[in-house]
Amino acid sequence: MASSPITNNAAWLISPKASPFKVEPAPAWEPEADEILVRNRAVAINPVDGTMQALAWFPLTYPAILGHDVAGEVVAVGPNVSRFKAGDRVIGHCVGMSTKRNSDYAFQNLSIVRANMAAPLPDNIPYDQGAVIPLGCSTAAAGLFQDGFLELDLPTTPARTPSSGKTLLVWGASSSVGCNVVQLAVAAGYKVMATASPKNFGYLKQLGASEVFDRNSATIREELLAALKTKTLVGAFDCIGAEGWDICLDVVGRSQDVSKRSVVTVSGGHPQAPEGVTIKQMFSTTIKDNAVGKAIYEDFLPAALQVGAFVPAPEPLVVGQGLDSVQVAVDRYRKGGLSAQKLVVLL
């Protein structure tokens, strides 16, 4: 008996600022060279999805599909792909914001993922947990390891041995990006000084942070400078935007022993850096075009996930099942109040 044809549905954004998403059929995409086709079993929601829908700030050709994080099973592989085969469990970062192709977004049953932006998902990690990784991990890697950014040593499994007190400051470390920054930096052999709300101190120390400070403390600037007196600062990673810019820039500029006077940030619109200090926004999708994508998704994550040296973080919060739940999840993000959690929809 012939197998049933593959069908696809997507949560379509019909026009700028339209709500809710409209679930309708989508093409059953075919992978091209260096691509895989993934049957999505879980997709994660990110704040950028809500702003792209509500504010229409990013240029899209409508009707459009959104979404970045997928976990599922490989359906087919394109030419030149040898790492994956049909049936493999995978996580993947969909890079539609870079390619401008609807096939390369997550909010659908079938997504195209570049092979160098995908990693095997071990059998012991559920799809909802796997889906929280890709965008946060890619963003973290873009700021930590790319040329022109912090340019830290790449992560390894087992982790590199920390040396000479080299320390990274991570602002907003309990965010999705922050949880990945902490783990990648530790695996690369650096100590991590993190800021977060006190309720997340224990969680961040489980992820590998050496010290955690209350980012809302009235004396946070002085606390960080005092803690860095015996350490070599390799830069600062701002994971949540405007709140941390001034303090990160000041701490990097005033620290006594600094190997790189740089701040990397997830957001644009940052202030001009003081003389001798740099601040630069990173973009997650850029690692698909350089050695960092391969270093993370091919060389590091497969082994690290398999042995538990890198764990899915933050914790998934499943808000529904089916593409109709994507709008529910996006609306839930707009309400705020989430901490050390990432919203996930099962498919």
Short mmCIF file of N, CA and C in Angstrom, two decimals, residues 89-237:
data_model
loop_
_atom_site.label_atom_id
_atom_site.label_comp_id
_atom_site.label_asym_id
_atom_site.label_seq_id
_atom_site.Cartn_x
_atom_site.Cartn_y
_atom_site.Cartn_z
N ARG A 89 15.26 12.03 15.79
CA ARG A 89 14.74 13.09 16.65
C ARG A 89 15.73 14.25 16.64
N VAL A 90 15.24 15.47 16.46
CA VAL A 90 16.13 16.62 16.33
C VAL A 90 15.52 17.85 16.98
N ILE A 91 16.39 18.81 17.28
CA ILE A 91 15.98 20.18 17.54
C ILE A 91 16.56 21.04 16.44
N GLY A 92 15.91 22.17 16.15
CA GLY A 92 16.42 23.01 15.08
C GLY A 92 16.02 24.47 15.25
N HIS A 93 16.91 25.33 14.79
CA HIS A 93 16.65 26.78 14.76
C HIS A 93 16.19 27.13 13.35
N CYS A 94 14.95 27.54 13.21
CA CYS A 94 14.41 27.96 11.92
C CYS A 94 14.84 29.40 11.65
N VAL A 95 15.43 29.64 10.49
CA VAL A 95 16.07 30.93 10.23
C VAL A 95 15.32 31.75 9.18
N GLY A 96 14.00 31.71 9.23
CA GLY A 96 13.21 32.45 8.26
C GLY A 96 13.43 33.95 8.29
N MET A 97 13.79 34.50 9.45
CA MET A 97 14.05 35.94 9.52
C MET A 97 15.24 36.32 8.65
N SER A 98 16.11 35.37 8.38
CA SER A 98 17.26 35.63 7.52
C SER A 98 16.95 35.30 6.06
N THR A 99 16.31 34.15 5.82
CA THR A 99 16.09 33.70 4.44
C THR A 99 14.86 34.31 3.80
N LYS A 100 13.91 34.80 4.63
CA LYS A 100 12.64 35.37 4.15
C LYS A 100 11.74 34.32 3.49
N ARG A 101 11.96 33.04 3.80
CA ARG A 101 11.14 31.97 3.22
C ARG A 101 10.17 31.44 4.28
N ASN A 102 8.89 31.29 3.93
CA ASN A 102 7.93 30.75 4.87
C ASN A 102 8.27 29.32 5.28
N SER A 103 8.95 28.59 4.42
CA SER A 103 9.33 27.22 4.75
C SER A 103 10.25 27.17 5.96
N ASP A 104 10.94 28.27 6.24
CA ASP A 104 11.98 28.29 7.25
C ASP A 104 11.52 28.88 8.58
N TYR A 105 10.23 28.81 8.85
CA TYR A 105 9.66 29.25 10.13
C TYR A 105 9.05 28.06 10.86
N ALA A 106 8.75 28.26 12.14
CA ALA A 106 8.42 27.14 13.02
C ALA A 106 6.93 26.86 13.19
N PHE A 107 6.07 27.86 13.08
CA PHE A 107 4.67 27.68 13.46
C PHE A 107 3.88 26.96 12.37
N GLN A 108 4.27 25.70 12.15
CA GLN A 108 3.62 24.85 11.16
C GLN A 108 3.97 23.40 11.49
N ASN A 109 3.32 22.47 10.84
CA ASN A 109 3.60 21.07 11.12
C ASN A 109 4.91 20.59 10.52
N LEU A 110 5.30 21.18 9.40
CA LEU A 110 6.54 20.80 8.72
C LEU A 110 7.40 22.04 8.49
N SER A 111 8.66 21.99 8.91
CA SER A 111 9.57 23.13 8.74
C SER A 111 10.87 22.69 8.10
N ILE A 112 11.43 23.57 7.31
CA ILE A 112 12.78 23.38 6.78
C ILE A 112 13.79 23.94 7.78
N VAL A 113 14.82 23.15 8.08
CA VAL A 113 15.89 23.58 8.99
C VAL A 113 17.22 23.32 8.30
N ARG A 114 18.11 24.27 8.36
CA ARG A 114 19.45 24.05 7.83
C ARG A 114 20.16 23.00 8.68
N ALA A 115 20.88 22.10 8.06
CA ALA A 115 21.51 21.00 8.79
C ALA A 115 22.51 21.50 9.81
N ASN A 116 23.18 22.63 9.54
CA ASN A 116 24.16 23.13 10.49
C ASN A 116 23.53 23.94 11.62
N MET A 117 22.18 24.01 11.62
CA MET A 117 21.46 24.66 12.71
C MET A 117 20.53 23.67 13.41
N ALA A 118 20.87 22.39 13.31
CA ALA A 118 20.09 21.33 13.93
C ALA A 118 21.02 20.38 14.67
N ALA A 119 20.48 19.76 15.72
CA ALA A 119 21.25 18.80 16.51
C ALA A 119 20.36 17.62 16.88
N PRO A 120 20.93 16.43 17.02
CA PRO A 120 20.14 15.28 17.46
C PRO A 120 19.58 15.52 18.86
N LEU A 121 18.36 15.05 19.09
CA LEU A 121 17.74 15.15 20.41
C LEU A 121 17.72 13.76 21.04
N PRO A 122 18.46 13.57 22.14
CA PRO A 122 18.51 12.25 22.77
C PRO A 122 17.12 11.75 23.16
N ASP A 123 16.97 10.44 23.18
CA ASP A 123 15.66 9.83 23.47
C ASP A 123 15.14 10.20 24.85
N ASN A 124 16.02 10.51 25.80
CA ASN A 124 15.58 10.80 27.16
C ASN A 124 15.13 12.24 27.36
N ILE A 125 15.20 13.07 26.32
CA ILE A 125 14.76 14.46 26.43
C ILE A 125 13.46 14.62 25.65
N PRO A 126 12.35 14.94 26.33
CA PRO A 126 11.07 15.10 25.64
C PRO A 126 11.11 16.28 24.66
N TYR A 127 10.21 16.24 23.69
CA TYR A 127 10.20 17.29 22.67
C TYR A 127 9.95 18.68 23.28
N ASP A 128 9.09 18.76 24.29
CA ASP A 128 8.80 20.08 24.86
C ASP A 128 10.05 20.70 25.48
N GLN A 129 10.91 19.86 26.07
CA GLN A 129 12.16 20.38 26.62
C GLN A 129 13.15 20.75 25.51
N GLY A 130 13.23 19.92 24.49
CA GLY A 130 14.15 20.21 23.40
C GLY A 130 13.82 21.50 22.69
N ALA A 131 12.53 21.82 22.59
CA ALA A 131 12.12 23.00 21.83
C ALA A 131 12.56 24.32 22.46
N VAL A 132 12.92 24.32 23.74
CA VAL A 132 13.32 25.59 24.37
C VAL A 132 14.74 26.00 24.00
N ILE A 133 15.50 25.11 23.37
CA ILE A 133 16.93 25.37 23.19
C ILE A 133 17.30 26.28 22.03
N PRO A 134 16.84 26.04 20.80
CA PRO A 134 17.55 26.59 19.63
C PRO A 134 17.78 28.09 19.57
N LEU A 135 16.72 28.92 19.61
CA LEU A 135 16.94 30.35 19.43
C LEU A 135 17.78 30.93 20.55
N GLY A 136 17.52 30.53 21.79
CA GLY A 136 18.32 31.03 22.90
C GLY A 136 19.77 30.63 22.78
N CYS A 137 19.99 29.39 22.36
CA CYS A 137 21.36 28.89 22.22
C CYS A 137 22.09 29.61 21.08
N SER A 138 21.40 29.80 19.95
CA SER A 138 22.02 30.49 18.83
C SER A 138 22.37 31.93 19.17
N THR A 139 21.46 32.61 19.86
CA THR A 139 21.70 34.00 20.26
C THR A 139 22.89 34.08 21.21
N ALA A 140 22.92 33.16 22.17
CA ALA A 140 24.04 33.13 23.11
C ALA A 140 25.36 32.90 22.39
N ALA A 141 25.37 31.93 21.48
CA ALA A 141 26.60 31.61 20.75
C ALA A 141 27.04 32.77 19.87
N ALA A 142 26.08 33.49 19.27
CA ALA A 142 26.42 34.61 18.41
C ALA A 142 27.19 35.68 19.18
N GLY A 143 26.76 35.97 20.40
CA GLY A 143 27.44 36.99 21.18
C GLY A 143 28.72 36.53 21.83
N LEU A 144 28.76 35.27 22.21
CA LEU A 144 29.93 34.74 22.93
C LEU A 144 31.12 34.45 22.02
N PHE A 145 30.87 33.88 20.83
CA PHE A 145 31.95 33.24 20.08
C PHE A 145 32.27 33.85 18.73
N GLN A 146 31.38 34.64 18.17
CA GLN A 146 31.63 35.16 16.83
C GLN A 146 32.75 36.21 16.81
N ASP A 147 33.44 36.27 15.68
CA ASP A 147 34.39 37.35 15.46
C ASP A 147 33.66 38.69 15.53
N GLY A 148 34.29 39.65 16.17
CA GLY A 148 33.70 40.97 16.30
C GLY A 148 32.81 41.13 17.51
N PHE A 149 32.62 40.06 18.26
CA PHE A 149 31.82 40.12 19.48
C PHE A 149 32.74 39.78 20.67
N LEU A 150 32.35 38.90 21.59
CA LEU A 150 33.24 38.62 22.72
C LEU A 150 34.40 37.71 22.34
N GLU A 151 34.22 36.90 21.30
CA GLU A 151 35.30 36.06 20.76
C GLU A 151 35.91 35.14 21.82
N LEU A 152 35.06 34.52 22.65
CA LEU A 152 35.54 33.59 23.67
C LEU A 152 35.92 32.26 23.04
N ASP A 153 36.67 31.45 23.80
CA ASP A 153 36.98 30.09 23.36
C ASP A 153 35.69 29.30 23.19
N LEU A 154 35.67 28.37 22.26
CA LEU A 154 34.48 27.58 22.01
C LEU A 154 34.24 26.56 23.12
N PRO A 155 32.98 26.16 23.35
CA PRO A 155 32.68 25.18 24.40
C PRO A 155 33.10 23.77 23.99
N THR A 156 33.37 22.95 24.98
CA THR A 156 33.74 21.56 24.74
C THR A 156 33.00 20.64 25.70
N THR A 157 33.00 19.36 25.38
CA THR A 157 32.47 18.32 26.27
C THR A 157 33.53 17.26 26.47
N PRO A 158 34.04 17.07 27.70
CA PRO A 158 33.69 17.83 28.92
C PRO A 158 34.16 19.27 28.84
N ALA A 159 33.67 20.08 29.77
CA ALA A 159 33.95 21.51 29.76
C ALA A 159 35.45 21.78 29.90
N ARG A 160 35.89 22.87 29.31
CA ARG A 160 37.26 23.31 29.51
C ARG A 160 37.49 23.65 30.98
N THR A 161 38.70 23.45 31.45
CA THR A 161 39.04 23.79 32.83
C THR A 161 39.17 25.30 32.97
N PRO A 162 38.43 25.92 33.92
CA PRO A 162 38.54 27.37 34.10
C PRO A 162 39.97 27.76 34.44
N SER A 163 40.41 28.88 33.88
CA SER A 163 41.79 29.31 34.12
C SER A 163 41.86 30.79 34.44
N SER A 164 42.75 31.14 35.33
CA SER A 164 43.13 32.53 35.61
C SER A 164 41.97 33.41 36.01
N GLY A 165 40.91 32.84 36.56
CA GLY A 165 39.80 33.66 37.04
C GLY A 165 39.06 34.41 35.96
N LYS A 166 39.18 33.98 34.70
CA LYS A 166 38.48 34.68 33.63
C LYS A 166 36.96 34.55 33.82
N THR A 167 36.29 35.70 33.85
CA THR A 167 34.89 35.74 34.26
C THR A 167 34.04 36.55 33.29
N LEU A 168 32.86 36.03 33.00
CA LEU A 168 31.88 36.72 32.16
C LEU A 168 30.75 37.23 33.02
N LEU A 169 30.35 38.49 32.82
CA LEU A 169 29.19 39.05 33.49
C LEU A 169 27.97 38.82 32.60
N VAL A 170 26.92 38.20 33.16
CA VAL A 170 25.71 37.91 32.40
C VAL A 170 24.54 38.63 33.08
N TRP A 171 23.97 39.61 32.39
CA TRP A 171 22.85 40.39 32.94
C TRP A 171 21.53 39.79 32.45
N GLY A 172 20.64 39.47 33.42
CA GLY A 172 19.37 38.85 33.06
C GLY A 172 19.55 37.38 32.73
N ALA A 173 20.25 36.66 33.59
CA ALA A 173 20.69 35.30 33.27
C ALA A 173 19.58 34.26 33.34
N SER A 174 18.44 34.58 33.95
CA SER A 174 17.36 33.58 34.01
C SER A 174 16.46 33.64 32.78
N SER A 175 16.74 34.54 31.85
CA SER A 175 16.00 34.59 30.59
C SER A 175 16.38 33.39 29.72
N SER A 176 15.65 33.23 28.63
CA SER A 176 15.95 32.13 27.71
C SER A 176 17.38 32.24 27.18
N VAL A 177 17.76 33.41 26.71
CA VAL A 177 19.13 33.60 26.23
C VAL A 177 20.12 33.42 27.37
N GLY A 178 19.81 34.00 28.53
CA GLY A 178 20.73 33.95 29.66
C GLY A 178 21.06 32.54 30.12
N CYS A 179 20.05 31.66 30.18
CA CYS A 179 20.30 30.28 30.60
C CYS A 179 21.28 29.59 29.66
N ASN A 180 21.20 29.93 28.38
CA ASN A 180 22.12 29.35 27.40
C ASN A 180 23.49 29.98 27.48
N VAL A 181 23.55 31.29 27.71
CA VAL A 181 24.84 31.96 27.87
C VAL A 181 25.61 31.35 29.03
N VAL A 182 24.95 31.16 30.17
CA VAL A 182 25.61 30.60 31.34
C VAL A 182 26.22 29.24 31.01
N GLN A 183 25.44 28.36 30.41
CA GLN A 183 25.93 27.00 30.15
C GLN A 183 27.04 26.98 29.12
N LEU A 184 26.90 27.76 28.06
CA LEU A 184 27.93 27.77 27.02
C LEU A 184 29.22 28.36 27.55
N ALA A 185 29.14 29.44 28.33
CA ALA A 185 30.35 30.06 28.88
C ALA A 185 31.08 29.12 29.83
N VAL A 186 30.34 28.42 30.66
CA VAL A 186 30.97 27.46 31.59
C VAL A 186 31.63 26.33 30.81
N ALA A 187 30.96 25.83 29.78
CA ALA A 187 31.54 24.76 28.97
C ALA A 187 32.78 25.23 28.22
N ALA A 188 32.87 26.55 28.00
CA ALA A 188 34.03 27.11 27.32
C ALA A 188 35.17 27.44 28.28
N GLY A 189 34.96 27.21 29.57
CA GLY A 189 36.03 27.39 30.55
C GLY A 189 36.06 28.71 31.27
N TYR A 190 34.92 29.40 31.35
CA TYR A 190 34.86 30.69 32.02
C TYR A 190 33.99 30.62 33.26
N LYS A 191 34.33 31.42 34.27
CA LYS A 191 33.46 31.62 35.41
C LYS A 191 32.35 32.57 34.99
N VAL A 192 31.18 32.41 35.60
CA VAL A 192 30.05 33.27 35.27
C VAL A 192 29.55 33.98 36.51
N MET A 193 29.51 35.32 36.43
CA MET A 193 28.83 36.15 37.41
C MET A 193 27.52 36.57 36.79
N ALA A 194 26.41 36.20 37.41
CA ALA A 194 25.10 36.42 36.81
C ALA A 194 24.27 37.37 37.66
N THR A 195 23.32 38.05 37.00
CA THR A 195 22.31 38.81 37.73
C THR A 195 20.94 38.23 37.40
N ALA A 196 20.06 38.24 38.40
CA ALA A 196 18.71 37.70 38.25
C ALA A 196 17.91 38.10 39.47
N SER A 197 16.64 37.71 39.49
CA SER A 197 15.84 37.86 40.70
C SER A 197 16.25 36.78 41.70
N PRO A 198 16.21 37.08 43.00
CA PRO A 198 16.67 36.12 44.01
C PRO A 198 16.03 34.74 43.90
N LYS A 199 14.78 34.66 43.46
CA LYS A 199 14.12 33.35 43.38
C LYS A 199 14.78 32.43 42.37
N ASN A 200 15.59 32.99 41.46
CA ASN A 200 16.24 32.16 40.44
C ASN A 200 17.72 31.91 40.72
N PHE A 201 18.21 32.34 41.87
CA PHE A 201 19.62 32.16 42.20
C PHE A 201 20.01 30.68 42.16
N GLY A 202 19.22 29.84 42.82
CA GLY A 202 19.54 28.42 42.90
C GLY A 202 19.54 27.76 41.53
N TYR A 203 18.57 28.12 40.70
CA TYR A 203 18.47 27.55 39.36
C TYR A 203 19.70 27.89 38.54
N LEU A 204 20.15 29.14 38.59
CA LEU A 204 21.31 29.54 37.81
C LEU A 204 22.59 28.89 38.31
N LYS A 205 22.69 28.67 39.60
CA LYS A 205 23.86 27.96 40.11
C LYS A 205 23.86 26.50 39.66
N GLN A 206 22.67 25.91 39.53
CA GLN A 206 22.59 24.56 38.97
C GLN A 206 23.08 24.53 37.53
N LEU A 207 22.84 25.61 36.79
CA LEU A 207 23.29 25.69 35.41
C LEU A 207 24.77 26.00 35.28
N GLY A 208 25.40 26.39 36.41
CA GLY A 208 26.84 26.58 36.39
C GLY A 208 27.35 27.94 36.79
N ALA A 209 26.47 28.90 37.08
CA ALA A 209 26.92 30.22 37.50
C ALA A 209 27.67 30.12 38.83
N SER A 210 28.81 30.80 38.93
CA SER A 210 29.61 30.79 40.16
C SER A 210 29.02 31.70 41.22
N GLU A 211 28.56 32.89 40.78
CA GLU A 211 27.97 33.86 41.69
C GLU A 211 26.75 34.48 41.02
N VAL A 212 25.72 34.75 41.83
CA VAL A 212 24.51 35.37 41.31
C VAL A 212 24.14 36.56 42.19
N PHE A 213 23.80 37.67 41.55
CA PHE A 213 23.49 38.90 42.26
C PHE A 213 22.08 39.37 41.90
N ASP A 214 21.45 40.05 42.85
CA ASP A 214 20.11 40.57 42.65
C ASP A 214 20.18 41.78 41.71
N ARG A 215 19.63 41.64 40.51
CA ARG A 215 19.74 42.72 39.53
C ARG A 215 18.94 43.95 39.93
N ASN A 216 18.02 43.80 40.90
CA ASN A 216 17.23 44.94 41.36
C ASN A 216 17.80 45.59 42.62
N SER A 217 18.94 45.12 43.08
CA SER A 217 19.57 45.70 44.27
C SER A 217 19.98 47.14 43.99
N ALA A 218 19.78 48.00 44.97
CA ALA A 218 20.17 49.41 44.82
C ALA A 218 21.67 49.58 44.73
N THR A 219 22.41 48.57 45.17
CA THR A 219 23.88 48.65 45.17
C THR A 219 24.50 47.65 44.21
N ILE A 220 23.76 47.21 43.19
CA ILE A 220 24.25 46.16 42.30
C ILE A 220 25.54 46.57 41.62
N ARG A 221 25.68 47.82 41.23
CA ARG A 221 26.89 48.28 40.55
C ARG A 221 28.12 48.07 41.44
N GLU A 222 28.01 48.50 42.68
CA GLU A 222 29.13 48.37 43.61
C GLU A 222 29.43 46.91 43.95
N GLU A 223 28.38 46.09 44.06
CA GLU A 223 28.57 44.67 44.36
C GLU A 223 29.34 43.98 43.25
N LEU A 224 28.99 44.28 42.01
CA LEU A 224 29.68 43.65 40.89
C LEU A 224 31.13 44.09 40.81
N LEU A 225 31.38 45.37 40.97
CA LEU A 225 32.76 45.87 40.91
C LEU A 225 33.61 45.27 42.02
N ALA A 226 33.04 45.13 43.19
CA ALA A 226 33.79 44.54 44.31
C ALA A 226 34.11 43.07 44.03
N ALA A 227 33.15 42.34 43.48
CA ALA A 227 33.36 40.92 43.21
C ALA A 227 34.39 40.70 42.11
N LEU A 228 34.54 41.67 41.22
CA LEU A 228 35.45 41.51 40.09
C LEU A 228 36.89 41.92 40.42
N LYS A 229 37.13 42.41 41.61
CA LYS A 229 38.48 42.87 41.96
C LYS A 229 39.52 41.77 41.86
N THR A 230 39.11 40.54 42.08
CA THR A 230 40.05 39.42 42.06
C THR A 230 39.90 38.57 40.81
N LYS A 231 39.20 39.10 39.80
CA LYS A 231 38.93 38.33 38.60
C LYS A 231 39.31 39.11 37.36
N THR A 232 39.46 38.41 36.24
CA THR A 232 39.68 39.04 34.95
C THR A 232 38.37 39.00 34.17
N LEU A 233 37.81 40.17 33.88
CA LEU A 233 36.54 40.24 33.18
C LEU A 233 36.77 40.09 31.68
N VAL A 234 36.03 39.15 31.06
CA VAL A 234 36.18 38.93 29.61
C VAL A 234 35.07 39.61 28.82
N GLY A 235 34.26 40.41 29.51
CA GLY A 235 33.18 41.13 28.86
C GLY A 235 31.86 40.89 29.57
N ALA A 236 30.81 41.53 29.05
CA ALA A 236 29.47 41.40 29.62
C ALA A 236 28.49 41.03 28.53
N PHE A 237 27.51 40.21 28.90
CA PHE A 237 26.46 39.78 27.98
C PHE A 237 25.13 40.23 28.57
#
